[in-house]
Short mmCIF file of C-alpha atoms and ligand atoms in Angstrom, two decimals:
data_model
loop_
_atom_site.label_atom_id
_atom_site.label_comp_id
_atom_site.label_asym_id
_atom_site.label_seq_id
_atom_site.Cartn_x
_atom_site.Cartn_y
_atom_site.Cartn_z
CA MET A 1 -126.98 -122.45 -81.96
CA ARG A 2 -123.99 -120.23 -81.29
CA LEU A 3 -120.48 -121.75 -81.32
CA ASP A 4 -117.33 -120.02 -80.12
CA VAL A 5 -113.89 -121.56 -80.51
CA VAL A 6 -110.76 -120.09 -78.93
CA THR A 7 -107.53 -121.48 -80.41
CA ILE A 8 -103.95 -120.57 -81.26
CA PHE A 9 -104.60 -122.08 -84.73
CA PRO A 10 -107.73 -120.36 -86.10
CA GLU A 11 -106.88 -121.66 -89.60
CA TYR A 12 -107.27 -125.21 -88.26
CA LEU A 13 -111.01 -124.49 -87.95
CA GLU A 14 -111.38 -123.58 -91.65
CA PRO A 15 -113.32 -126.83 -92.30
CA LEU A 16 -116.18 -125.25 -90.33
CA ASN A 17 -116.80 -123.27 -93.55
CA VAL A 18 -117.48 -126.30 -95.74
CA SER A 19 -119.88 -129.19 -96.15
CA LEU A 20 -122.56 -129.85 -93.57
CA VAL A 21 -121.38 -127.39 -90.94
CA GLY A 22 -120.83 -124.75 -93.61
CA LYS A 23 -124.36 -125.34 -94.90
CA ALA A 24 -125.80 -125.14 -91.37
CA ARG A 25 -124.08 -121.75 -91.05
CA ALA A 26 -125.33 -120.58 -94.44
CA ARG A 27 -128.87 -121.60 -93.44
CA GLY A 28 -128.59 -119.63 -90.21
CA ARG A 29 -128.80 -122.71 -87.92
CA LEU A 30 -125.24 -122.13 -86.66
CA ASP A 31 -123.55 -118.87 -85.70
CA VAL A 32 -119.81 -119.67 -85.52
CA HIS A 33 -117.14 -117.40 -84.02
CA VAL A 34 -113.47 -118.47 -84.12
CA HIS A 35 -111.08 -116.45 -81.95
CA ASP A 36 -107.28 -116.31 -81.86
CA LEU A 37 -106.13 -116.81 -78.27
CA ARG A 38 -103.07 -114.68 -78.99
CA ASP A 39 -105.37 -111.65 -79.35
CA TRP A 40 -105.43 -111.76 -75.53
CA THR A 41 -101.65 -111.72 -75.01
CA TYR A 42 -99.90 -108.46 -74.27
CA ASP A 43 -96.16 -109.33 -74.41
CA ARG A 44 -93.85 -109.08 -77.42
CA HIS A 45 -93.82 -112.86 -77.97
CA ASN A 46 -97.60 -113.38 -77.56
CA THR A 47 -96.86 -115.98 -74.88
CA VAL A 48 -99.67 -118.43 -74.13
CA ASP A 49 -97.72 -121.12 -72.23
CA ASP A 50 -95.27 -121.55 -69.37
CA THR A 51 -93.46 -124.33 -67.49
CA PRO A 52 -95.53 -126.59 -65.21
CA TYR A 53 -95.50 -126.11 -61.44
CA GLY A 54 -94.08 -129.23 -59.85
CA GLY A 55 -91.83 -129.84 -62.83
CA GLY A 56 -92.16 -132.38 -65.61
CA PRO A 57 -92.11 -132.30 -69.38
CA GLY A 58 -93.93 -129.93 -71.70
CA MET A 59 -95.65 -126.61 -71.20
CA VAL A 60 -98.96 -125.56 -69.69
CA MET A 61 -101.30 -122.94 -71.19
CA LYS A 62 -101.47 -119.84 -69.01
CA THR A 63 -104.60 -118.65 -67.19
CA GLU A 64 -104.70 -114.98 -68.24
CA PRO A 65 -105.12 -115.25 -72.04
CA TRP A 66 -107.87 -117.87 -71.59
CA GLY A 67 -109.62 -115.85 -68.89
CA ASP A 68 -109.55 -112.63 -70.91
CA ALA A 69 -110.62 -114.41 -74.13
CA LEU A 70 -113.53 -116.20 -72.45
CA ASP A 71 -114.70 -113.08 -70.58
CA THR A 72 -114.68 -111.11 -73.84
CA LEU A 73 -116.53 -113.63 -75.99
CA LEU A 74 -119.06 -114.35 -73.24
CA ALA A 75 -119.79 -110.64 -72.87
CA ASP A 76 -120.12 -110.29 -76.67
CA GLY A 77 -122.45 -113.29 -76.88
CA TYR A 78 -124.68 -112.12 -74.03
CA GLU A 79 -124.78 -108.66 -75.61
CA ALA A 80 -125.91 -110.23 -78.89
CA GLY A 81 -128.78 -111.84 -76.96
CA HIS A 82 -127.40 -115.36 -76.46
CA THR A 83 -127.93 -117.24 -73.19
CA GLY A 84 -127.05 -120.54 -71.56
CA PRO A 85 -123.44 -121.05 -72.63
CA ALA A 86 -121.69 -124.36 -71.91
CA LEU A 87 -117.94 -124.83 -72.02
CA VAL A 88 -116.65 -127.79 -74.04
CA VAL A 89 -113.04 -128.62 -73.14
CA PRO A 90 -111.43 -131.17 -75.46
CA THR A 91 -108.93 -133.28 -73.55
CA PRO A 92 -107.74 -136.89 -73.68
CA SER A 93 -108.61 -136.96 -69.94
CA GLY A 94 -112.27 -136.12 -70.59
CA ARG A 95 -115.37 -138.30 -70.68
CA PRO A 96 -115.81 -140.27 -73.89
CA PHE A 97 -117.66 -138.33 -76.60
CA THR A 98 -120.66 -140.45 -77.61
CA GLN A 99 -123.80 -140.01 -79.70
CA GLU A 100 -125.68 -139.52 -76.43
CA LEU A 101 -123.44 -136.59 -75.52
CA ALA A 102 -123.76 -135.22 -79.08
CA VAL A 103 -127.56 -135.21 -78.62
CA GLU A 104 -127.22 -133.45 -75.24
CA LEU A 105 -124.90 -130.78 -76.68
CA SER A 106 -127.18 -130.29 -79.71
CA GLU A 107 -129.94 -129.25 -77.29
CA ARG A 108 -127.88 -126.39 -75.84
CA PRO A 109 -128.12 -122.91 -77.37
CA TRP A 110 -124.46 -121.92 -77.07
CA LEU A 111 -121.22 -123.96 -76.97
CA VAL A 112 -117.80 -122.49 -76.21
CA PHE A 113 -114.84 -124.71 -77.19
CA THR A 114 -111.35 -124.35 -75.68
CA PRO A 115 -109.01 -126.61 -77.67
CA ALA A 116 -105.57 -126.63 -76.04
CA ARG A 117 -102.07 -127.43 -77.25
CA TYR A 118 -99.11 -128.49 -75.10
CA GLU A 119 -99.97 -130.35 -71.87
CA GLY A 120 -103.30 -128.58 -71.49
CA ILE A 121 -104.68 -125.50 -69.74
CA ASP A 122 -103.97 -124.41 -66.16
CA ARG A 123 -106.72 -126.14 -64.16
CA ARG A 124 -107.91 -122.92 -62.55
CA VAL A 125 -109.48 -121.82 -65.85
CA VAL A 126 -111.94 -124.73 -65.96
CA ASP A 127 -112.57 -124.45 -62.21
CA GLU A 128 -113.36 -120.74 -62.59
CA TYR A 129 -115.85 -121.07 -65.48
CA ALA A 130 -117.41 -124.19 -63.94
CA THR A 131 -118.83 -121.87 -61.26
CA ARG A 132 -120.77 -120.01 -63.99
CA MET A 133 -121.79 -122.63 -66.55
CA PRO A 134 -121.84 -126.35 -67.31
CA VAL A 135 -118.45 -127.70 -68.37
CA TYR A 136 -118.06 -130.78 -70.56
CA GLU A 137 -114.54 -132.20 -70.65
CA VAL A 138 -114.60 -134.59 -73.61
CA SER A 139 -112.23 -137.04 -75.25
CA ILE A 140 -112.87 -138.32 -78.77
CA GLY A 141 -111.07 -141.62 -78.27
CA ASP A 142 -108.26 -143.57 -76.70
CA TYR A 143 -105.33 -141.98 -78.49
CA VAL A 144 -103.43 -138.73 -78.03
CA LEU A 145 -103.71 -135.81 -80.45
CA ALA A 146 -101.28 -132.90 -80.53
CA GLY A 147 -104.14 -130.53 -79.74
CA GLY A 148 -107.89 -130.26 -79.30
CA GLU A 149 -108.73 -128.57 -82.61
CA ALA A 150 -109.43 -131.81 -84.51
CA ALA A 151 -111.70 -132.84 -81.63
CA VAL A 152 -113.63 -129.56 -82.00
CA LEU A 153 -114.24 -130.42 -85.67
CA VAL A 154 -115.42 -133.91 -84.70
CA VAL A 155 -117.78 -132.71 -81.97
CA THR A 156 -119.10 -129.85 -84.09
CA GLU A 157 -119.94 -132.11 -87.03
CA ALA A 158 -121.65 -134.70 -84.81
CA VAL A 159 -123.70 -131.92 -83.14
CA ALA A 160 -124.49 -129.89 -86.28
CA ARG A 161 -126.06 -132.79 -88.15
CA LEU A 162 -128.54 -133.19 -85.27
CA LEU A 163 -129.79 -129.59 -85.45
CA PRO A 164 -133.31 -129.24 -86.84
CA GLY A 165 -133.23 -128.44 -90.55
CA VAL A 166 -129.58 -129.36 -91.13
CA LEU A 167 -129.96 -132.92 -92.40
CA GLY A 168 -132.77 -133.43 -94.93
CA ASN A 169 -134.83 -135.83 -92.86
CA ALA A 170 -135.40 -135.33 -89.12
CA GLU A 171 -136.32 -139.01 -88.78
CA SER A 172 -132.93 -140.11 -90.09
CA HIS A 173 -131.22 -139.80 -86.67
CA ARG A 174 -133.41 -142.49 -85.19
CA ASP A 175 -131.52 -145.23 -87.06
CA ASP A 176 -128.06 -143.82 -86.44
CA SER A 177 -125.80 -146.67 -85.35
CA PHE A 178 -125.36 -145.14 -81.90
CA ALA A 179 -128.73 -143.44 -81.46
CA PRO A 180 -129.40 -143.26 -77.70
CA GLY A 181 -132.23 -145.44 -76.44
CA ALA A 182 -132.06 -147.86 -79.33
CA MET A 183 -132.69 -151.43 -78.16
CA ALA A 184 -129.54 -152.64 -79.82
CA ASN A 185 -126.75 -150.39 -81.03
CA LEU A 186 -125.48 -152.36 -83.99
CA LEU A 187 -123.04 -151.18 -86.63
CA GLU A 188 -124.48 -150.67 -90.11
CA GLY A 189 -123.84 -153.39 -92.65
CA PRO A 190 -122.49 -152.90 -96.19
CA VAL A 191 -124.35 -150.80 -98.81
CA TYR A 192 -124.40 -151.01 -102.62
CA THR A 193 -125.48 -148.92 -105.59
CA LYS A 194 -125.35 -149.11 -109.38
CA PRO A 195 -123.87 -150.59 -111.52
CA PRO A 196 -125.11 -154.10 -110.67
CA GLU A 197 -121.76 -155.61 -111.71
CA TRP A 198 -118.35 -154.02 -111.21
CA ARG A 199 -115.04 -155.76 -111.97
CA GLY A 200 -116.80 -159.10 -111.84
CA ARG A 201 -118.41 -158.30 -108.47
CA ASP A 202 -122.19 -158.67 -108.11
CA ILE A 203 -124.70 -157.21 -105.70
CA PRO A 204 -126.05 -159.70 -103.09
CA ASP A 205 -129.11 -161.27 -104.80
CA VAL A 206 -131.45 -160.52 -101.91
CA LEU A 207 -131.07 -156.76 -102.48
CA LEU A 208 -132.43 -157.19 -106.04
CA SER A 209 -135.29 -159.46 -104.92
CA GLY A 210 -137.75 -156.68 -104.02
CA HIS A 211 -138.67 -158.75 -100.93
CA HIS A 212 -138.63 -156.12 -98.16
CA GLY A 213 -138.83 -158.62 -95.31
CA LYS A 214 -135.90 -160.66 -96.61
CA ILE A 215 -133.90 -157.47 -97.25
CA ALA A 216 -134.49 -156.24 -93.71
CA ARG A 217 -133.43 -159.64 -92.32
CA TRP A 218 -130.29 -159.69 -94.49
CA ARG A 219 -129.35 -156.18 -93.33
CA ARG A 220 -129.84 -157.19 -89.72
CA ASP A 221 -127.66 -160.29 -90.19
CA GLU A 222 -124.92 -158.21 -91.80
CA ALA A 223 -125.16 -155.68 -88.96
CA LEU A 224 -124.74 -158.53 -86.46
CA ARG A 225 -121.80 -159.93 -88.46
CA ARG A 226 -120.02 -156.57 -88.49
CA THR A 227 -120.77 -155.73 -84.89
CA THR A 228 -119.54 -159.07 -83.57
CA ALA A 229 -116.35 -158.69 -85.64
CA ASN A 230 -115.54 -155.02 -84.96
CA ARG A 231 -117.34 -154.14 -81.73
CA PRO A 232 -118.03 -157.26 -79.65
CA ASP A 233 -118.42 -154.96 -76.64
CA LEU A 234 -121.65 -153.59 -78.18
CA ILE A 235 -123.15 -157.10 -78.35
CA GLU A 236 -122.14 -157.88 -74.78
CA ARG A 237 -123.74 -154.63 -73.60
CA CYS A 238 -127.06 -155.28 -75.37
CA ASP A 239 -130.29 -155.92 -73.54
CA PRO A 240 -130.98 -159.56 -74.50
CA ALA A 241 -134.60 -158.54 -75.25
CA ALA A 242 -133.13 -156.70 -78.27
CA PHE A 243 -132.47 -160.02 -80.05
CA ASP A 244 -135.25 -161.93 -81.79
CA LYS A 245 -135.18 -165.61 -82.71
CA LYS A 246 -133.44 -164.94 -86.05
CA ASP A 247 -130.86 -162.70 -84.34
CA ARG A 248 -130.09 -165.53 -81.92
CA GLU A 249 -129.66 -167.99 -84.80
CA MET A 250 -127.25 -165.59 -86.50
CA LEU A 251 -125.33 -164.95 -83.26
CA SER A 252 -125.01 -168.70 -82.76
CA ILE A 253 -123.62 -169.09 -86.31
CA LEU A 254 -121.15 -166.31 -85.47
CA GLY A 255 -119.99 -168.19 -82.37
CA TRP A 256 -122.01 -166.43 -79.65
CA GLU A 257 -124.16 -168.04 -76.95
CA PRO A 258 -126.43 -166.58 -74.27
CA GLU A 259 -125.27 -166.65 -70.65
CA PRO A 260 -127.76 -167.74 -67.96
CA ASP A 261 -128.67 -164.02 -67.53
CA GLY A 262 -129.54 -163.86 -71.24
CA ARG A 263 -126.66 -161.58 -72.27
CA PHE A 264 -124.47 -162.78 -75.09
CA TRP A 265 -120.84 -163.70 -74.72
CA ARG A 266 -118.46 -164.93 -77.35
CA ARG A 267 -118.17 -168.74 -77.32
CA VAL A 268 -115.20 -168.81 -79.70
CA LYS A 269 -113.32 -166.09 -81.50
CA ALA A 270 -115.82 -164.65 -83.99
CA VAL A 271 -115.52 -165.96 -87.54
CA GLU A 272 -113.77 -163.41 -89.76
CA GLU A 273 -115.97 -161.51 -92.25
CL1 6GU B 301 -110.20 -134.05 -77.10
N1 6GU B 301 -107.58 -133.87 -77.27
C1 6GU B 301 -106.37 -134.40 -77.43
N2 6GU B 301 -105.29 -133.61 -77.41
N3 6GU B 301 -106.16 -135.69 -77.61
C2 6GU B 301 -107.23 -136.46 -77.64
C3 6GU B 301 -108.53 -135.98 -77.49
C4 6GU B 301 -108.67 -134.65 -77.29
N4 6GU B 301 -109.40 -137.00 -77.57
C5 6GU B 301 -108.65 -138.07 -77.76
N5 6GU B 301 -107.35 -137.76 -77.80
#
């Protein structure tokens, strides 16, 4: 997969050199190109922004540097033999970035990221490139960042770990908490490793029992406990067929009851962990 990032803070993308994404690059699974938007400014001050039409606070990123940057990197990529680019535009006004979208992006051969600062990019830039390629406007959550660079790191890491040969075990994505198509998307419960006692704290006995069935049940109960506490919306969204008899017992203990349609709704405020 080829990745291009155009930014006024190329150094912000340094983390793409380390850890999982860095390894994916070293292994040749990822071909990353970071570009400085100011390379496509031609005035003394390397201006990339201007005041918004219609007034209001803040500044808007200008069309010309973005257009020239994108034209150049697209031409370079096509020349190097790449095809099928998609534009990924990080913006708090975008669609929520989910595991499902990460899977979709991981199946594309070439992603071009346009992280913006200020109040965003002149709309005509997205409208122009949308006539030539798919455009994904994505938000990484309900909060406002000063710029899209951190979102590029988030999206890139979520996508890179899905590429074949990047994580050790290709099967491992199937049990990701938010794997698309899972019957129930539950949060993972707690995990433990050696030593068996630390500062007077033991490991839950069941994990030392060697009884795989009981361990699986305990993990499922802990997943239900955490999900009801931290993400009740995930329980409410679940297909009721995803819950077996033991799940229903646990949900009842946690204060949840099925509606007539079978979906679960909180009866009382969930008991704290
Ligand atoms: Cl993608 N960009 C910015 N600036 N803020 C955000 C965001 C993106 N996602 C959530 N907040």
